[in-house]
Tab-separated table of C-alpha atoms in Angstrom:
chain	number	residue	atom	x	y	z
A	162	MET	CA	-0.015	0.001	0.000
A	163	THR	CA	2.862	2.405	0.852
A	164	SER	CA	4.468	1.957	-2.559
A	165	ILE	CA	1.162	2.591	-4.315
A	166	VAL	CA	0.564	5.837	-2.314
A	167	SER	CA	4.182	6.971	-2.920
A	168	SER	CA	3.936	6.366	-6.702
A	169	TRP	CA	0.607	8.148	-6.880
A	170	THR	CA	1.975	11.131	-5.012
A	171	ALA	CA	5.240	11.089	-7.062
A	172	THR	CA	3.290	11.031	-10.326
A	173	ALA	CA	1.108	13.904	-9.301
A	174	VAL	CA	4.074	16.005	-8.194
A	175	ALA	CA	6.003	15.223	-11.377
A	176	VAL	CA	3.036	16.372	-13.509
A	177	ALA	CA	2.705	19.610	-11.455
A	178	VAL	CA	6.420	20.304	-12.007
A	179	ALA	CA	6.066	19.589	-15.744
A	180	TYR	CA	3.146	22.004	-15.843
A	181	GLN	CA	5.309	24.777	-14.371
A	182	ILE	CA	8.184	24.021	-16.791
A	183	LEU	CA	5.818	24.188	-19.740
A	184	VAL	CA	4.401	27.479	-18.537
A	185	LYS	CA	7.858	29.010	-18.493
A	186	ALA	CA	9.347	27.226	-21.546
A	187	VAL	CA	6.529	27.961	-23.949
A	188	PRO	CA	5.221	31.528	-23.424
A	189	GLU	CA	1.782	32.345	-24.664
A	190	PRO	CA	2.768	34.921	-27.303
A	191	GLU	CA	5.080	32.394	-28.954
A	192	VAL	CA	2.262	29.844	-29.089
A	193	TYR	CA	0.014	32.390	-30.800
A	194	ARG	CA	2.738	33.320	-33.263
A	195	LEU	CA	3.248	29.639	-34.225
A	196	LEU	CA	-0.505	29.141	-34.627
A	197	ARG	CA	-0.750	32.067	-36.998
A	198	LYS	CA	2.359	31.000	-38.966
A	199	HIS	CA	1.856	27.278	-39.280
A	200	CYS	CA	-1.965	26.661	-38.770
A	201	GLY	CA	-3.337	29.698	-40.531
A	202	ALA	CA	-5.002	31.110	-37.469
A	203	GLN	CA	-6.787	34.345	-38.378
A	204	SER	CA	-7.271	35.459	-34.850
A	205	ILE	CA	-7.039	33.969	-31.367
A	206	GLN	CA	-9.448	34.764	-28.644
A	207	ARG	CA	-8.013	32.251	-26.231
A	208	PHE	CA	-5.971	29.103	-26.395
A	209	ASP	CA	-4.357	27.125	-23.613
A	210	LEU	CA	-1.696	24.812	-25.075
A	211	LYS	CA	-1.171	23.064	-21.692
A	212	SER	CA	-4.871	22.279	-21.321
A	213	THR	CA	-5.174	21.045	-24.861
A	214	ILE	CA	-2.201	18.711	-24.681
A	215	HIS	CA	-3.403	17.431	-21.289
A	216	SER	CA	-6.994	16.955	-22.479
A	217	LEU	CA	-5.891	15.079	-25.602
A	218	ILE	CA	-3.542	12.693	-23.689
A	219	ILE	CA	-6.026	12.025	-20.886
A	220	GLY	CA	-9.068	11.776	-23.213
A	221	VAL	CA	-7.439	9.311	-25.630
A	222	ALA	CA	-5.887	7.267	-22.821
A	223	ALA	CA	-9.227	6.986	-20.939
A	224	THR	CA	-10.895	5.969	-24.217
A	225	CYS	CA	-8.345	3.172	-24.664
A	226	SER	CA	-8.871	2.001	-21.063
A	227	ILE	CA	-12.706	1.961	-21.557
A	228	LEU	CA	-12.440	0.001	-24.810
A	229	TRP	CA	-10.109	-2.532	-23.169
A	230	ASP	CA	-12.530	-3.046	-20.282
A	231	ALA	CA	-15.460	-3.378	-22.679
A	232	PHE	CA	-13.916	-5.951	-25.072
A	233	PHE	CA	-11.189	-7.852	-23.205
A	234	THR	CA	-12.581	-8.435	-19.699
A	235	GLU	CA	-15.366	-10.637	-18.408
A	236	VAL	CA	-16.323	-8.382	-15.460
A	237	HIS	CA	-16.931	-4.698	-16.211
A	238	GLU	CA	-17.367	-1.554	-14.183
A	239	PRO	CA	-19.097	-0.890	-11.903
A	240	ALA	CA	-19.127	-4.593	-10.899
A	241	ARG	CA	-15.330	-4.601	-10.597
A	242	MET	CA	-15.521	-1.663	-8.133
A	243	TYR	CA	-18.177	-3.388	-5.973
A	244	MET	CA	-16.409	-6.740	-6.002
A	245	CYS	CA	-13.010	-5.218	-4.992
A	246	MET	CA	-11.423	-6.366	-8.284
A	247	PRO	CA	-8.411	-4.415	-9.552
A	248	PRO	CA	-8.856	-2.081	-12.559
A	249	THR	CA	-8.233	-3.687	-15.926
A	250	THR	CA	-5.287	-1.619	-17.173
A	251	TRP	CA	-2.386	0.330	-15.834
A	252	LEU	CA	-3.947	3.487	-17.283
A	253	SER	CA	-6.646	3.266	-14.616
A	254	TRP	CA	-3.924	3.600	-12.022
A	255	THR	CA	-1.956	6.294	-13.909
A	256	LEU	CA	-4.555	8.703	-15.122
A	257	PRO	CA	-6.018	9.943	-11.797
A	258	PRO	CA	-2.653	11.091	-10.351
A	259	ILE	CA	-1.849	12.722	-13.668
A	260	GLU	CA	-5.131	14.598	-13.465
A	261	ALA	CA	-4.412	15.541	-9.820
A	262	GLY	CA	-0.912	16.778	-10.725
A	263	TYR	CA	-2.294	18.954	-13.514
A	264	ALA	CA	-4.834	20.439	-10.973
A	265	LEU	CA	-1.985	21.030	-8.562
A	266	GLY	CA	0.100	22.804	-11.216
A	267	GLU	CA	-2.925	24.877	-12.200
A	268	LEU	CA	-3.305	26.026	-8.558
A	269	PHE	CA	0.416	26.948	-8.284
A	270	THR	CA	0.062	29.141	-11.369
A	271	MET	CA	-3.345	30.680	-10.831
A	272	ILE	CA	-3.257	31.444	-7.104
A	273	PRO	CA	-0.655	34.214	-7.514
A	274	GLN	CA	-2.680	35.592	-10.391
A	275	ARG	CA	-5.946	35.382	-8.354
A	276	ASN	CA	-7.756	33.794	-11.288
A	277	TRP	CA	-10.663	32.563	-9.315
A	278	GLN	CA	-12.256	30.489	-12.127
A	279	TYR	CA	-9.108	28.313	-12.527
A	280	ILE	CA	-8.570	28.245	-8.782
A	281	ALA	CA	-12.056	26.951	-8.213
A	282	HIS	CA	-11.573	24.315	-10.969
A	283	GLY	CA	-8.237	23.123	-9.730
A	284	THR	CA	-9.515	22.959	-6.148
A	285	LEU	CA	-12.567	20.965	-7.138
A	286	VAL	CA	-10.565	18.454	-9.210
A	287	LEU	CA	-7.818	18.004	-6.620
A	288	SER	CA	-10.211	17.649	-3.624
A	289	THR	CA	-12.513	15.190	-5.533
A	290	LEU	CA	-9.600	12.912	-6.538
A	291	SER	CA	-8.062	13.160	-3.071
A	292	VAL	CA	-11.367	11.992	-1.440
A	293	LEU	CA	-11.721	9.125	-3.918
A	294	ARG	CA	-8.135	8.146	-3.273
A	295	TRP	CA	-8.706	8.227	0.468
A	296	LEU	CA	-11.727	6.007	-0.012
A	297	GLY	CA	-9.665	3.632	-2.105
A	298	VAL	CA	-11.627	3.720	-5.325
A	299	VAL	CA	-10.001	6.439	-7.394
A	300	ALA	CA	-8.579	3.957	-10.000
A	301	HIS	CA	-12.122	2.809	-10.737
A	302	ALA	CA	-13.221	6.348	-11.425
A	303	SER	CA	-10.521	6.983	-14.090
A	304	ARG	CA	-12.942	6.266	-16.989
A	305	ILE	CA	-14.790	9.474	-16.128
A	306	LEU	CA	-11.788	11.401	-17.416
A	307	VAL	CA	-12.866	10.502	-21.006
A	308	ILE	CA	-14.882	13.854	-20.836
A	309	HIS	CA	-11.505	15.547	-21.586
A	310	VAL	CA	-12.136	14.773	-25.264
A	311	SER	CA	-14.808	17.453	-25.353
A	312	THR	CA	-12.472	19.822	-23.499
A	313	ALA	CA	-9.878	19.534	-26.255
A	314	PHE	CA	-12.445	20.683	-28.763
A	315	LEU	CA	-13.579	23.480	-26.470
A	316	ASN	CA	-10.018	24.793	-26.402
A	317	LEU	CA	-9.752	24.652	-30.193
A	318	ARG	CA	-12.800	26.923	-30.434
A	319	GLY	CA	-10.706	29.757	-29.195
A	320	ILE	CA	-8.846	29.836	-32.542
A	321	ASP	CA	-10.307	31.281	-35.778
A	322	LEU	CA	-9.261	28.861	-38.543
A	323	GLY	CA	-11.854	29.902	-41.082
A	324	PRO	CA	-15.579	29.175	-41.410
A	325	ARG	CA	-15.261	25.570	-42.586
A	326	VAL	CA	-12.775	24.436	-39.916
A	327	ASN	CA	-14.564	26.474	-37.242
A	328	GLY	CA	-17.849	24.801	-38.130
A	329	ALA	CA	-16.314	21.342	-37.922
A	330	ILE	CA	-14.730	22.098	-34.501
A	331	ASP	CA	-18.042	23.448	-33.197
A	332	VAL	CA	-19.891	20.360	-34.241
A	333	CYS	CA	-17.269	18.019	-32.831
A	334	PHE	CA	-17.387	19.912	-29.568
A	335	ALA	CA	-21.142	19.851	-29.332
A	336	MET	CA	-21.467	16.194	-30.243
A	337	SER	CA	-18.699	15.070	-27.887
A	338	PHE	CA	-20.134	17.146	-25.083
A	339	ILE	CA	-23.627	15.767	-25.539
A	340	LEU	CA	-22.491	12.196	-25.979
A	341	LEU	CA	-19.924	12.051	-23.136
A	342	ARG	CA	-21.357	14.421	-20.557
A	343	LEU	CA	-25.143	14.202	-21.107
A	344	VAL	CA	-25.486	10.614	-22.194
A	345	ILE	CA	-22.592	8.256	-21.178
A	346	LEU	CA	-21.733	9.839	-17.875
A	347	PRO	CA	-25.264	9.888	-16.528
A	348	VAL	CA	-25.752	6.292	-17.743
A	349	TRP	CA	-22.613	5.176	-15.820
A	350	TRP	CA	-23.957	7.018	-12.752
A	351	VAL	CA	-27.303	5.338	-12.884
A	352	GLN	CA	-25.648	1.913	-13.437
A	353	PHE	CA	-23.482	2.483	-10.372
A	354	LEU	CA	-26.474	3.409	-8.164
A	355	ALA	CA	-28.674	0.634	-9.571
A	356	TYR	CA	-25.969	-1.982	-8.947
A	357	GLY	CA	-25.573	-0.877	-5.384
A	358	TYR	CA	-29.278	-0.744	-4.765
A	359	GLY	CA	-29.533	-4.362	-6.025
A	360	LEU	CA	-26.892	-5.439	-3.551
A	361	LYS	CA	-28.496	-3.742	-0.598
A	362	GLY	CA	-29.233	-6.229	2.125
A	363	ASP	CA	-32.351	-6.160	4.286
A	364	GLY	CA	-31.639	-3.865	7.246
A	365	GLY	CA	-28.104	-3.122	5.993
A	366	ALA	CA	-26.180	-0.017	6.705
A	367	GLY	CA	-27.617	1.523	3.550
A	368	GLY	CA	-31.060	1.723	5.122
A	369	GLY	CA	-33.827	2.829	2.868
A	370	GLY	CA	-31.735	5.287	0.890
A	371	GLY	CA	-30.324	2.880	-1.674
A	372	GLY	CA	-27.056	2.239	0.160
A	373	VAL	CA	-25.009	-0.960	0.230
A	374	ASP	CA	-24.977	-3.471	3.061
A	375	VAL	CA	-21.224	-3.909	3.256
A	376	ARG	CA	-21.582	-6.702	5.884
A	377	ALA	CA	-23.657	-8.798	3.403
A	378	THR	CA	-21.615	-8.105	0.293
A	379	ALA	CA	-18.109	-7.384	1.531
A	380	SER	CA	-18.114	-4.609	-1.096
A	381	CYS	CA	-15.354	-2.101	-1.601
A	382	VAL	CA	-18.107	0.455	-2.161
A	383	THR	CA	-18.874	1.379	1.413
A	384	ASN	CA	-21.785	3.658	2.338
A	385	ALA	CA	-19.466	6.618	2.420
A	386	VAL	CA	-18.409	5.930	-1.126
A	387	TYR	CA	-22.004	5.436	-2.236
A	388	ARG	CA	-23.108	8.753	-0.743
A	389	VAL	CA	-20.186	10.614	-2.260
A	390	VAL	CA	-21.098	9.305	-5.668
A	391	VAL	CA	-24.784	10.254	-5.130
A	392	VAL	CA	-24.032	13.795	-4.089
A	393	GLY	CA	-21.259	14.304	-6.558
A	394	GLY	CA	-23.308	12.979	-9.403
A	395	VAL	CA	-26.142	15.330	-8.659
A	396	LEU	CA	-23.805	18.290	-8.737
A	397	ILE	CA	-21.777	17.215	-11.808
A	398	HIS	CA	-24.773	16.215	-13.946
A	399	GLY	CA	-26.691	19.381	-12.900
A	400	LEU	CA	-23.800	21.515	-14.116
A	401	ASN	CA	-23.366	19.504	-17.271
A	402	LEU	CA	-27.074	19.756	-18.024
A	403	TYR	CA	-26.929	23.602	-17.679
A	404	TRP	CA	-23.862	23.874	-19.934
A	405	GLY	CA	-25.368	21.311	-22.299
A	406	LEU	CA	-28.457	23.521	-22.783
A	407	LEU	CA	-26.278	26.485	-23.600
A	408	VAL	CA	-24.272	24.313	-26.037
A	409	CYS	CA	-27.405	23.031	-27.806
A	410	LYS	CA	-28.769	26.516	-28.041
A	411	LYS	CA	-25.641	27.837	-29.719
A	412	LEU	CA	-25.446	24.784	-32.037
A	413	TRP	CA	-29.088	25.315	-33.056
A	414	GLN	CA	-28.425	28.995	-33.921
A	415	LYS	CA	-25.511	27.951	-36.073
A	416	LEU	CA	-27.480	25.343	-37.884
A	417	ARG	CA	-30.236	27.918	-38.581
A	418	GLY	CA	-27.679	30.356	-39.827
A	419	ARG	CA	-28.210	32.855	-37.037
A	420	SER	CA	-24.621	32.727	-35.832
A	421	ALA	CA	-21.697	33.010	-38.183
A	422	LEU	CA	-19.098	30.169	-38.068
A	423	HIS	CA	-16.230	32.674	-37.840
A	424	ARG	CA	-14.855	33.638	-34.487
A	425	SER	CA	-15.333	37.117	-33.158
A	426	LYS	CA	-12.061	39.097	-33.065
A	427	ALA	CA	-13.114	40.874	-29.923
A	428	GLY	CA	-10.539	40.209	-27.216
A	429	SER	CA	-8.094	38.556	-29.706
A	430	ASN	CA	-4.645	37.850	-28.338
A	431	GLY	CA	-2.794	38.315	-31.529
């Protein structure tokens, strides 16, 4: 257990250090210059190279882990989590500390700048992963990180690459957001809750609230884990639903021709 904890912490710290190095090694104006020169960017409202690289790596890796679990294992999540089985791939162990390290690096950078939006985001991610790690189930939650695929497209929306490319990016962002955050993620959440409810024993510690009788099932999903997932799911899916309505509204406006597919140059950084 000690070696796992140490490797988890070491990975997170290493990623946080890499974040700081990337911030200093690749200044934002240079990134914008390269985008204009080599990618034909007409204007740039915002673009975070660190976030884009991070989202691509985490999103693709999480997708690979999910596909491996779906096609090459007999027992899938959330059953593996309830039955105390180890995650199916090394990616499940590696992705959460990488995500925690990125959040830590984000905090180190944004706290001196008093950028409260990024501070809130980094704090939420780091605290959530820390709680799941303390509960001993963080590796099983790694598949949730597949939502970074939509974040990569969101970052690309800050670059004006012309109407055709802009339109393709907008559609990819909207479709990935809807599929991952409004369909797949809620389905996983309901599956987790339903599986636990099905395992609930009569008179178990879960009581009448859909908890798990850990005495009857010897499950790794204790009542504390179950309640964290319930509360966290309500908050996350509520936010995703709100953002999803905004995304669908903008997509509908574009499809009806009410919103141009070029990016506004207001606030352009270059």
